[in-house]
Short mmCIF file of C-alpha atoms and ligand atoms in Angstrom, two decimals:
data_model
loop_
_atom_site.label_atom_id
_atom_site.label_comp_id
_atom_site.label_asym_id
_atom_site.label_seq_id
_atom_site.Cartn_x
_atom_site.Cartn_y
_atom_site.Cartn_z
CA MET A 1 69.29 -76.89 2.78
CA ASN A 2 67.84 -79.50 5.15
CA GLY A 3 66.11 -81.65 2.58
CA LEU A 4 64.03 -78.83 1.15
CA GLU A 5 62.71 -79.41 -2.33
CA LYS A 6 63.44 -75.88 -3.41
CA THR A 7 65.43 -72.89 -2.24
CA LEU A 8 64.12 -71.24 0.86
CA ARG A 9 62.48 -67.89 0.10
CA VAL A 10 63.00 -65.30 2.83
CA LEU A 11 61.57 -61.81 3.12
CA VAL A 12 63.65 -59.51 5.33
CA VAL A 13 62.31 -56.27 6.78
CA ASP A 14 64.48 -53.65 8.49
CA ASP A 15 64.38 -49.87 8.27
CA ASP A 16 68.16 -49.70 8.75
CA SER A 17 69.46 -50.12 5.21
CA ALA A 18 72.98 -51.10 6.32
CA ILE A 19 71.65 -53.98 8.43
CA LEU A 20 69.32 -54.95 5.63
CA ARG A 21 72.17 -55.18 3.14
CA MET A 22 74.25 -57.24 5.54
CA LEU A 23 71.34 -59.61 6.14
CA LEU A 24 70.66 -60.13 2.46
CA LEU A 25 74.32 -60.94 1.83
CA SER A 26 74.43 -63.46 4.71
CA LEU A 27 71.22 -65.14 3.56
CA LYS A 28 72.44 -65.44 0.00
CA ALA A 29 75.62 -67.01 1.33
CA MET A 30 73.36 -69.57 3.03
CA ALA A 31 71.81 -70.37 -0.36
CA CYS A 32 68.51 -68.68 0.46
CA GLU A 33 66.57 -66.60 -1.99
CA ALA A 34 66.27 -63.36 -0.04
CA ARG A 35 64.39 -60.18 -0.66
CA GLY A 36 64.60 -57.05 1.49
CA VAL A 37 62.28 -54.12 2.16
CA GLU A 38 62.55 -51.22 4.61
CA SER A 39 59.05 -51.07 6.11
CA GLY A 40 56.18 -53.27 7.21
CA GLU A 41 53.89 -51.58 4.72
CA ALA A 42 56.26 -52.40 1.86
CA ALA A 43 56.52 -55.96 3.12
CA LEU A 44 52.74 -56.42 2.96
CA GLU A 45 52.72 -55.03 -0.55
CA VAL A 46 55.38 -57.52 -1.68
CA MET A 47 53.59 -60.41 0.03
CA ARG A 48 50.44 -59.68 -1.89
CA GLY A 49 52.13 -60.81 -5.10
CA GLU A 50 54.69 -63.33 -3.89
CA ARG A 51 54.96 -66.23 -1.53
CA PHE A 52 57.75 -66.61 0.99
CA ASP A 53 58.68 -69.47 3.28
CA MET A 54 59.90 -67.10 5.97
CA LEU A 55 59.58 -63.56 7.19
CA LEU A 56 62.40 -62.04 9.23
CA THR A 57 61.52 -58.62 10.57
CA ASP A 58 62.82 -55.94 12.88
CA VAL A 59 60.42 -55.05 15.70
CA ARG A 60 60.88 -51.31 16.12
CA MET A 61 60.41 -49.54 12.83
CA THR A 62 58.93 -46.26 11.76
CA GLY A 63 55.34 -46.89 10.74
CA MET A 64 54.06 -50.40 11.21
CA SER A 65 55.87 -52.40 13.91
CA GLY A 66 57.28 -55.86 13.34
CA ILE A 67 54.64 -57.32 15.67
CA GLU A 68 51.80 -55.73 13.70
CA LEU A 69 53.40 -56.97 10.49
CA ILE A 70 53.47 -60.55 11.78
CA GLN A 71 49.81 -60.37 12.72
CA GLU A 72 48.85 -59.05 9.30
CA ALA A 73 51.05 -61.57 7.52
CA ALA A 74 49.49 -64.48 9.41
CA GLY A 75 46.17 -63.61 7.82
CA MET A 76 47.64 -63.53 4.33
CA HIS A 77 50.00 -66.50 4.43
CA PRO A 78 49.20 -68.65 7.45
CA ASP A 79 51.97 -71.15 6.72
CA MET A 80 54.77 -68.63 6.42
CA LEU A 81 57.21 -68.83 9.34
CA CYS A 82 57.99 -65.52 11.06
CA ALA A 83 60.88 -64.43 13.25
CA VAL A 84 61.73 -61.06 14.75
CA MET A 85 64.97 -59.22 15.45
CA THR A 86 64.88 -57.06 18.47
CA ALA A 87 67.50 -54.42 18.97
CA PHE A 88 66.89 -54.03 22.64
CA ALA A 89 67.32 -57.68 23.50
CA SER A 90 64.17 -57.06 25.40
CA TYR A 91 62.53 -60.10 26.79
CA GLU A 92 59.11 -58.40 26.65
CA ASN A 93 59.47 -57.74 22.93
CA ALA A 94 60.37 -61.34 22.27
CA VAL A 95 57.45 -62.64 24.32
CA GLU A 96 55.09 -60.28 22.57
CA ALA A 97 56.36 -61.45 19.16
CA ILE A 98 55.95 -65.10 20.02
CA LYS A 99 52.42 -64.38 21.25
CA ALA A 100 51.69 -62.67 17.95
CA GLY A 101 52.66 -65.86 16.14
CA ALA A 102 56.41 -65.54 15.61
CA PHE A 103 58.33 -68.78 15.52
CA ASP A 104 61.51 -67.41 17.10
CA TYR A 105 63.55 -64.24 17.71
CA LEU A 106 67.08 -62.96 17.25
CA PRO A 107 68.52 -60.54 19.79
CA LYS A 108 70.40 -57.71 18.10
CA PRO A 109 73.29 -57.53 17.56
CA PHE A 110 73.71 -61.10 16.41
CA SER A 111 76.52 -63.09 14.84
CA THR A 112 76.37 -64.82 11.47
CA GLU A 113 76.36 -68.12 13.37
CA GLN A 114 73.27 -67.09 15.32
CA LEU A 115 71.52 -66.10 12.11
CA GLU A 116 72.55 -69.34 10.44
CA HIS A 117 71.32 -71.34 13.40
CA LEU A 118 67.91 -69.66 13.24
CA ILE A 119 67.59 -70.13 9.47
CA LYS A 120 68.51 -73.81 9.76
CA LYS A 121 65.95 -74.32 12.48
CA MET A 122 63.26 -72.66 10.40
CA ALA A 123 64.27 -74.56 7.27
CA THR A 124 63.81 -77.82 9.14
CA VAL A 125 60.29 -76.79 10.09
CA VAL A 126 59.48 -75.78 6.50
CA ALA A 127 60.79 -79.14 5.24
CA LEU A 128 58.72 -81.03 7.82
CA ARG A 129 55.63 -79.10 6.85
CA GLN A 130 56.18 -79.85 3.16
CA GLU A 131 56.59 -83.52 3.97
CA ASN A 132 53.42 -83.43 6.07
CA ALA A 133 51.43 -81.72 3.36
CA LYS A 134 52.50 -84.40 0.92
CA LEU A 135 51.48 -87.16 3.29
CA ARG A 136 48.14 -85.49 3.95
CA ALA A 137 47.46 -85.14 0.23
CA LYS A 138 48.25 -88.82 -0.26
CA ASP A 139 46.12 -89.73 2.73
CA SER A 140 43.08 -87.81 1.63
CA ALA A 141 43.40 -89.21 -1.88
CA ALA A 142 43.51 -92.69 -0.42
CA SER A 143 40.67 -92.10 2.02
CA SER A 144 38.30 -90.89 -0.66
CA SER A 145 39.13 -94.13 -2.37
CA TRP A 146 37.03 -96.16 -4.73
CA PHE A 147 36.34 -98.68 -2.00
CA ASP A 148 35.35 -96.35 0.85
CA GLY A 149 32.45 -97.77 2.81
CA VAL A 150 31.52 -100.38 0.23
CA THR A 151 31.10 -103.91 1.55
CA SER A 152 29.42 -106.04 -1.12
CA PRO A 153 31.13 -109.36 -1.91
CA ALA A 154 31.69 -108.16 -5.50
CA SER A 155 33.50 -105.03 -4.32
CA VAL A 156 35.55 -106.85 -1.71
CA ALA A 157 36.70 -109.33 -4.35
CA LEU A 158 37.49 -106.51 -6.76
CA GLN A 159 39.56 -104.70 -4.15
CA ALA A 160 41.57 -107.81 -3.38
CA LEU A 161 42.31 -108.19 -7.10
CA VAL A 162 43.15 -104.54 -7.66
CA ASP A 163 45.35 -104.18 -4.58
CA ARG A 164 47.34 -107.17 -5.70
CA VAL A 165 47.99 -105.89 -9.21
CA ALA A 166 48.31 -102.14 -8.47
CA PRO A 167 51.93 -102.09 -7.20
CA SER A 168 53.21 -104.10 -10.18
CA ASP A 169 53.86 -102.68 -13.63
CA ALA A 170 51.37 -105.07 -15.20
CA THR A 171 49.02 -103.87 -17.91
CA VAL A 172 45.44 -103.89 -16.62
CA LEU A 173 42.25 -103.97 -18.67
CA LEU A 174 39.24 -102.54 -16.86
CA THR A 175 35.94 -103.72 -18.28
CA GLY A 176 32.42 -102.79 -17.27
CA GLU A 177 29.31 -100.82 -18.07
CA THR A 178 29.31 -97.08 -18.53
CA GLY A 179 29.45 -95.16 -15.28
CA SER A 180 30.56 -98.18 -13.27
CA GLY A 181 33.72 -96.38 -12.15
CA LYS A 182 36.42 -97.63 -14.52
CA THR A 183 38.15 -94.28 -14.87
CA GLU A 184 38.09 -93.72 -11.11
CA LEU A 185 39.46 -97.20 -10.56
CA ALA A 186 42.32 -96.52 -12.99
CA ARG A 187 43.24 -93.47 -10.87
CA TYR A 188 43.06 -95.62 -7.74
CA ILE A 189 45.44 -98.17 -9.29
CA HIS A 190 47.89 -95.42 -10.20
CA ARG A 191 47.77 -93.96 -6.67
CA ARG A 192 48.48 -97.39 -5.25
CA SER A 193 51.40 -98.00 -7.59
CA ASN A 194 55.10 -97.21 -7.28
CA ARG A 195 54.46 -94.51 -9.85
CA ALA A 196 52.02 -92.63 -7.62
CA ASP A 197 54.09 -89.43 -7.61
CA ARG A 198 54.70 -89.60 -11.36
CA PRO A 199 52.23 -88.43 -14.01
CA PHE A 200 48.90 -90.12 -14.67
CA ILE A 201 47.96 -89.24 -18.23
CA GLU A 202 44.49 -89.96 -19.64
CA VAL A 203 43.67 -90.45 -23.27
CA VAL A 204 40.17 -91.06 -24.59
CA CYS A 205 40.60 -93.19 -27.68
CA THR A 206 38.74 -92.47 -30.85
CA ALA A 207 38.13 -94.49 -33.95
CA ILE A 208 39.10 -91.70 -36.29
CA ALA A 209 42.35 -92.73 -37.92
CA GLU A 210 43.25 -89.12 -37.84
CA THR A 211 46.84 -88.02 -37.75
CA LEU A 212 45.62 -85.61 -35.12
CA PHE A 213 44.80 -88.36 -32.63
CA GLU A 214 47.96 -90.31 -33.34
CA SER A 215 50.08 -87.22 -33.05
CA GLU A 216 48.35 -86.36 -29.78
CA VAL A 217 49.24 -89.76 -28.35
CA PHE A 218 52.52 -90.64 -30.04
CA GLY A 219 53.74 -87.14 -30.90
CA HIS A 220 55.01 -86.01 -34.28
CA VAL A 221 58.14 -84.65 -35.91
CA ARG A 222 58.37 -81.39 -37.74
CA GLY A 223 56.99 -81.65 -41.27
CA ALA A 224 55.13 -84.92 -40.56
CA PHE A 225 51.99 -83.35 -42.02
CA THR A 226 50.73 -79.94 -43.05
CA GLY A 227 50.77 -77.75 -40.00
CA ALA A 228 53.38 -79.77 -38.13
CA ILE A 229 55.71 -76.84 -37.80
CA ARG A 230 57.76 -78.19 -34.93
CA ASP A 231 58.48 -81.44 -33.12
CA HIS A 232 55.79 -82.37 -30.65
CA ALA A 233 55.88 -84.79 -27.72
CA GLY A 234 52.75 -86.91 -27.32
CA LYS A 235 50.91 -88.22 -24.27
CA PHE A 236 53.09 -91.31 -24.25
CA GLU A 237 56.18 -89.24 -23.63
CA MET A 238 54.36 -87.15 -21.04
CA ALA A 239 53.57 -90.37 -19.19
CA ASP A 240 57.21 -91.52 -19.12
CA ASN A 241 57.94 -93.17 -15.74
CA GLY A 242 54.24 -92.83 -14.95
CA THR A 243 50.95 -94.30 -16.11
CA LEU A 244 49.08 -93.89 -19.39
CA PHE A 245 45.36 -94.58 -19.15
CA LEU A 246 43.75 -95.44 -22.48
CA ASP A 247 40.01 -95.01 -22.05
CA GLU A 248 37.53 -96.58 -24.49
CA ILE A 249 40.31 -98.69 -25.96
CA GLY A 250 37.76 -100.47 -28.18
CA GLU A 251 37.57 -97.33 -30.30
CA LEU A 252 41.25 -97.37 -31.22
CA SER A 253 41.95 -97.14 -34.96
CA PRO A 254 43.80 -100.03 -36.64
CA ALA A 255 46.91 -97.90 -37.16
CA ALA A 256 46.97 -96.83 -33.52
CA GLN A 257 46.35 -100.45 -32.47
CA THR A 258 49.51 -101.45 -34.32
CA LYS A 259 51.54 -98.70 -32.68
CA LEU A 260 50.26 -99.61 -29.23
CA LEU A 261 51.06 -103.27 -29.80
CA ARG A 262 54.60 -102.34 -30.72
CA PHE A 263 54.95 -100.45 -27.47
CA LEU A 264 53.56 -103.32 -25.41
CA GLU A 265 55.99 -105.72 -27.07
CA ASP A 266 59.16 -103.63 -27.24
CA GLN A 267 58.50 -100.57 -25.01
CA VAL A 268 59.23 -98.26 -27.92
CA ILE A 269 57.11 -95.79 -29.84
CA GLU A 270 57.76 -93.67 -32.89
CA ARG A 271 56.49 -90.15 -33.34
CA VAL A 272 54.27 -89.64 -36.39
CA GLY A 273 56.56 -89.00 -39.35
CA GLY A 274 59.62 -90.00 -37.36
CA ASN A 275 61.90 -92.95 -37.92
CA ARG A 276 63.75 -93.00 -34.62
CA PRO A 277 62.30 -95.37 -32.03
CA LEU A 278 61.87 -93.84 -28.57
CA ARG A 279 62.25 -96.13 -25.59
CA LEU A 280 59.84 -95.26 -22.78
CA ASN A 281 58.96 -96.55 -19.35
CA VAL A 282 55.18 -96.31 -19.25
CA ARG A 283 52.61 -98.45 -17.47
CA ILE A 284 49.47 -98.99 -19.50
CA LEU A 285 45.98 -99.13 -18.02
CA ALA A 286 43.08 -99.48 -20.43
CA ALA A 287 39.30 -99.44 -20.11
CA THR A 288 36.34 -100.33 -22.27
CA ASN A 289 32.62 -100.89 -22.00
CA ARG A 290 32.66 -102.92 -25.20
CA ASP A 291 33.12 -106.66 -25.57
CA LEU A 292 36.68 -106.82 -26.91
CA ARG A 293 36.56 -110.61 -27.29
CA LYS A 294 33.62 -110.21 -29.64
CA MET A 295 35.44 -107.44 -31.49
CA VAL A 296 38.37 -109.80 -31.95
CA GLU A 297 36.01 -112.42 -33.43
CA GLU A 298 34.56 -109.77 -35.70
CA LYS A 299 38.11 -108.76 -36.65
CA THR A 300 37.68 -105.14 -35.59
CA PHE A 301 40.22 -105.46 -32.79
CA ARG A 302 43.65 -107.06 -33.16
CA GLU A 303 43.83 -110.39 -31.40
CA ASP A 304 47.51 -110.03 -30.50
CA LEU A 305 46.83 -106.62 -28.96
CA TYR A 306 43.88 -108.03 -27.04
CA TYR A 307 46.09 -110.64 -25.40
CA ARG A 308 48.77 -108.08 -24.58
CA LEU A 309 46.21 -105.79 -22.96
CA ASN A 310 44.32 -108.49 -21.20
CA VAL A 311 47.27 -109.67 -19.10
CA PHE A 312 45.12 -108.76 -16.14
CA GLU A 313 41.42 -108.24 -16.64
CA CYS A 314 39.56 -106.35 -13.96
CA PRO A 315 35.80 -106.62 -14.47
CA VAL A 316 34.11 -103.73 -12.67
CA PRO A 317 30.68 -104.90 -11.51
CA ALA A 318 27.53 -102.97 -12.40
CA LEU A 319 25.86 -101.28 -9.44
CA ARG A 320 22.87 -103.67 -9.55
CA GLU A 321 25.33 -106.55 -9.10
CA ARG A 322 26.40 -105.06 -5.78
CA ARG A 323 23.22 -103.72 -4.26
CA GLU A 324 24.72 -103.68 -0.76
CA ASP A 325 26.86 -100.75 -1.93
CA ILE A 326 23.97 -98.59 -3.13
CA LEU A 327 23.12 -97.01 0.23
CA PRO A 328 26.69 -96.38 1.42
CA LEU A 329 27.50 -94.77 -1.92
CA ALA A 330 24.24 -92.80 -1.86
CA MET A 331 25.15 -91.46 1.59
CA ARG A 332 28.59 -90.49 0.36
CA PHE A 333 27.17 -88.56 -2.58
CA LEU A 334 24.53 -87.05 -0.32
CA ARG A 335 27.19 -85.76 2.06
CA ALA A 336 29.25 -84.34 -0.81
CA ALA A 337 26.23 -82.67 -2.37
CA ALA A 338 25.10 -81.27 0.98
CA VAL A 339 28.49 -79.68 1.55
CA LYS A 340 28.39 -78.29 -1.96
CA TYR A 341 24.85 -76.94 -2.03
CA SER A 342 23.38 -76.52 1.40
CA GLY A 343 26.27 -75.62 3.64
CA ASN A 344 26.96 -78.89 5.43
CA ALA A 345 23.56 -79.86 6.92
CA VAL A 346 23.44 -83.48 5.75
CA PRO A 347 19.88 -84.76 5.29
CA GLY A 348 18.86 -88.36 5.91
CA ILE A 349 17.09 -90.70 3.49
CA SER A 350 13.51 -91.79 4.17
CA GLU A 351 12.69 -95.49 4.14
CA SER A 352 10.57 -95.28 1.02
CA ALA A 353 13.38 -93.49 -0.83
CA MET A 354 15.85 -96.13 0.36
CA GLY A 355 13.57 -98.85 -0.94
CA ALA A 356 13.36 -97.22 -4.35
CA LEU A 357 17.14 -96.70 -4.53
CA ILE A 358 17.82 -100.32 -3.72
CA ALA A 359 15.17 -101.73 -6.08
CA TYR A 360 16.24 -99.67 -9.12
CA SER A 361 18.45 -101.27 -11.77
CA TRP A 362 20.87 -98.31 -12.25
CA PRO A 363 21.70 -98.61 -15.95
CA GLY A 364 23.93 -95.52 -15.61
CA ASN A 365 25.60 -97.04 -12.52
CA ILE A 366 27.56 -94.88 -10.07
CA ARG A 367 27.36 -91.83 -12.32
CA GLU A 368 23.56 -92.05 -12.33
CA LEU A 369 23.45 -92.55 -8.56
CA ARG A 370 25.60 -89.49 -8.00
CA ASN A 371 23.37 -87.37 -10.23
CA VAL A 372 20.20 -88.64 -8.57
CA MET A 373 21.55 -87.80 -5.10
CA GLU A 374 22.67 -84.31 -6.14
CA ARG A 375 19.26 -83.62 -7.60
CA ALA A 376 17.55 -84.94 -4.47
CA VAL A 377 19.63 -82.69 -2.21
CA LEU A 378 18.62 -79.68 -4.29
CA LEU A 379 14.93 -80.62 -4.24
CA SER A 380 14.69 -81.58 -0.57
CA SER A 381 16.05 -78.19 0.58
CA GLY A 382 17.65 -79.52 3.74
CA GLN A 383 14.87 -81.98 4.70
CA ASP A 384 15.28 -85.76 4.59
CA ILE A 385 15.22 -87.19 1.08
CA ARG A 386 11.76 -88.58 0.30
CA ALA A 387 10.80 -90.87 -2.56
CA SER A 388 9.19 -87.86 -4.23
CA ASP A 389 12.62 -86.19 -4.42
CA LEU A 390 13.77 -89.00 -6.73
CA PRO A 391 13.19 -88.91 -10.49
CA GLN A 392 9.80 -90.27 -11.66
CA SER A 393 11.52 -92.64 -14.08
CA LEU A 394 13.44 -94.20 -11.20
CA LEU A 395 10.30 -94.64 -9.08
CA HIS A 396 8.36 -96.25 -11.94
CA ALA A 397 11.20 -98.57 -12.84
CA SER A 398 11.82 -99.63 -9.26
CA ALA A 399 8.10 -100.17 -8.63
CA ALA A 400 7.98 -102.37 -11.73
CA VAL A 401 10.98 -104.32 -10.50
CA SER A 402 9.42 -105.00 -7.11
CA ASN A 403 6.10 -105.99 -8.68
CA ASP A 404 7.98 -108.34 -10.95
CA ALA A 405 9.60 -109.93 -7.97
CA ARG A 406 6.25 -110.45 -6.27
CA GLU A 407 4.72 -111.97 -9.41
CA ARG A 408 7.57 -114.34 -9.79
CA ILE A 409 6.78 -115.78 -6.39
CA CYS A 410 3.01 -116.10 -6.76
CA SER A 411 1.88 -115.66 -10.38
CA LEU A 412 -1.52 -117.26 -11.01
CA ARG A 413 -0.26 -119.27 -13.89
CA GLU A 414 2.55 -120.66 -11.83
CA MET A 415 0.15 -121.41 -8.98
CA GLU A 416 -2.22 -123.17 -11.34
CA GLU A 417 0.50 -125.29 -12.87
CA ARG A 418 1.92 -126.23 -9.49
CA HIS A 419 -1.54 -127.13 -8.16
CA ILE A 420 -2.47 -129.27 -11.19
CA ARG A 421 0.82 -131.15 -10.90
CA ARG A 422 0.19 -131.79 -7.24
CA VAL A 423 -3.31 -133.16 -7.80
CA LEU A 424 -2.21 -135.32 -10.74
CA GLY A 425 0.63 -136.53 -8.57
CA LEU A 426 -1.94 -138.02 -6.14
CA GLY A 427 -2.41 -140.86 -8.64
CA VAL A 428 -6.21 -140.57 -8.77
CA SER A 429 -8.33 -140.89 -11.94
CA MET A 430 -8.66 -137.94 -14.34
CA ASP A 431 -12.31 -137.54 -13.44
CA ARG A 432 -11.54 -137.46 -9.72
CA ALA A 433 -8.67 -135.00 -10.31
CA ALA A 434 -10.97 -132.71 -12.35
CA GLU A 435 -13.48 -132.87 -9.58
CA ILE A 436 -10.89 -131.89 -6.96
CA LEU A 437 -9.71 -129.02 -9.16
CA GLY A 438 -13.26 -127.86 -9.83
CA ILE A 439 -12.97 -128.03 -13.61
CA THR A 440 -14.37 -130.35 -16.29
CA THR A 441 -12.41 -133.44 -17.31
CA VAL A 442 -12.10 -131.98 -20.88
CA THR A 443 -10.50 -128.81 -19.51
CA LEU A 444 -8.11 -130.86 -17.41
CA TRP A 445 -7.09 -132.91 -20.47
CA ARG A 446 -6.43 -129.65 -22.36
CA LYS A 447 -4.44 -128.06 -19.53
CA ARG A 448 -2.46 -131.22 -19.02
CA LYS A 449 -1.44 -131.08 -22.67
CA GLU A 450 -0.65 -127.35 -22.56
CA LEU A 451 1.59 -127.84 -19.56
CA GLY A 452 3.32 -130.76 -21.21
CA LEU A 453 2.22 -133.16 -18.46
CA ALA A 454 0.64 -135.74 -20.77
N1 ATP B 1 33.90 -95.81 -6.15
C1 ATP B 1 33.46 -94.59 -6.40
N2 ATP B 1 33.19 -93.77 -5.39
C2 ATP B 1 32.69 -92.56 -5.63
N3 ATP B 1 32.43 -92.06 -6.83
C3 ATP B 1 32.68 -92.82 -7.88
C4 ATP B 1 33.21 -94.12 -7.73
N4 ATP B 1 33.34 -94.66 -8.93
C5 ATP B 1 32.92 -93.73 -9.79
N5 ATP B 1 32.50 -92.63 -9.18
C6 ATP B 1 31.93 -91.44 -9.80
O1 ATP B 1 30.99 -91.89 -10.78
C7 ATP B 1 31.18 -91.26 -12.02
C8 ATP B 1 31.47 -92.25 -13.12
O2 ATP B 1 32.70 -92.89 -12.87
P1 ATP B 1 33.75 -93.20 -14.02
O3 ATP B 1 33.90 -92.04 -14.92
O4 ATP B 1 34.95 -93.75 -13.37
O5 ATP B 1 32.96 -94.36 -14.79
P2 ATP B 1 33.40 -95.13 -16.11
O6 ATP B 1 33.18 -96.57 -15.84
O7 ATP B 1 34.77 -94.71 -16.49
O8 ATP B 1 32.34 -94.61 -17.15
P3 ATP B 1 32.45 -94.53 -18.77
O9 ATP B 1 32.39 -95.94 -19.27
O10 ATP B 1 31.25 -93.74 -19.14
O11 ATP B 1 33.74 -93.86 -19.06
C9 ATP B 1 32.27 -90.27 -11.81
O12 ATP B 1 31.70 -89.01 -11.61
C10 ATP B 1 32.99 -90.70 -10.56
O13 ATP B 1 33.45 -89.59 -9.85
MG1 MG B 2 35.46 -93.57 -18.03
#
């Protein structure tokens, strides 16, 4: 009815059993799934265990009134639509019901047409709400996207690349250091694809040429190995019409590499122990933090598979290659951690802490940043994050990095070399140059040789 995804579930409450029976019959004739009870109390009991799209209740009943029932029900199932039937066709009753949260009312006695009209109206609202909820879910998934708030040139370039390839069915290989966000980016690609409402299935590959792994991914037939007591569908089949994400693809065993290659070439797989090819419609995304090219040279990864996978390579930059993104991401993790741990009061970040965050090299990338921010929120207990709320190791490393940077600009050795070159460049005699430099001529000869200026 009215574009609903499933049958409408209606709970009907009336203490007149004849009317109740009549209502249930009419609703079933309208293809609703209807359930009837004879009191408000009984209705609440039923609602505790089951969900309904609609509640249709009489107003005047012995015990709890229909109005009271609606008020109670609103607390339990806020998105259930309620309507009342009022035997007295009393305008006051109807107004009171609407005020209590009812969507509409039926004056008793009513015709089947009137009932049908009301149900249709309510079904339309339920359908609209379902549609809205879907859109909202999509929206919030997209808004907490990989690229939220990040502005570094490396990220902007990556987004342009990813947004171009996401809607296609192309195989994508995500490469990058651990924690750089490859798995998250694979999810982003799926959400941006035409398969977004189909399954996204993740598999972490392993080197073990175990039947277990292969059967997990490709499935098996009964009797394929000891313990295979019935046919089993693998992840590939679960991902049919959707996306299969193969994480740590560099770990794939040679046998599994061969099977994957076959799929990429012919779109068919075979269950372990089976001899009937299965044709599937699956988009492959893969990720690795290993150098597959090198593995190909070392003959540990099939070259033909590498080229099939690498149709579209997406290198995910390390965090230190996009330092502009460190603070926006840190703020995002800070906000999330604050909501999680300290009830919403979002602390700021002191300048010294910011400096340390930016200077650090982040070998664990985004994952490390997230952990550091969570820890800081816990330590700062609601105050601004200070450098002392960051791990010692991070402070040491970032101090070393900034010292390094300073040395590179003005190291003594560099200064000395530059100065000697300048003086020698004046074209004066060695003795005069030594005199200007304040060293002996012998020392100047030696330094000139050391610096390769002779
Ligand atoms: N763009 C992002 N925005 C917010 N959080 C992110 C982002 N990218 C990654 N993260 C978070 O950082 C952590 C690491 O990300 P992810 O697992 O995607 O990295 P990875 O590259 O797959 O790492 P590994 O190589 O270890 O599998 C996750 O907790 C993830 O939620
Ligand atoms: Mg990962």
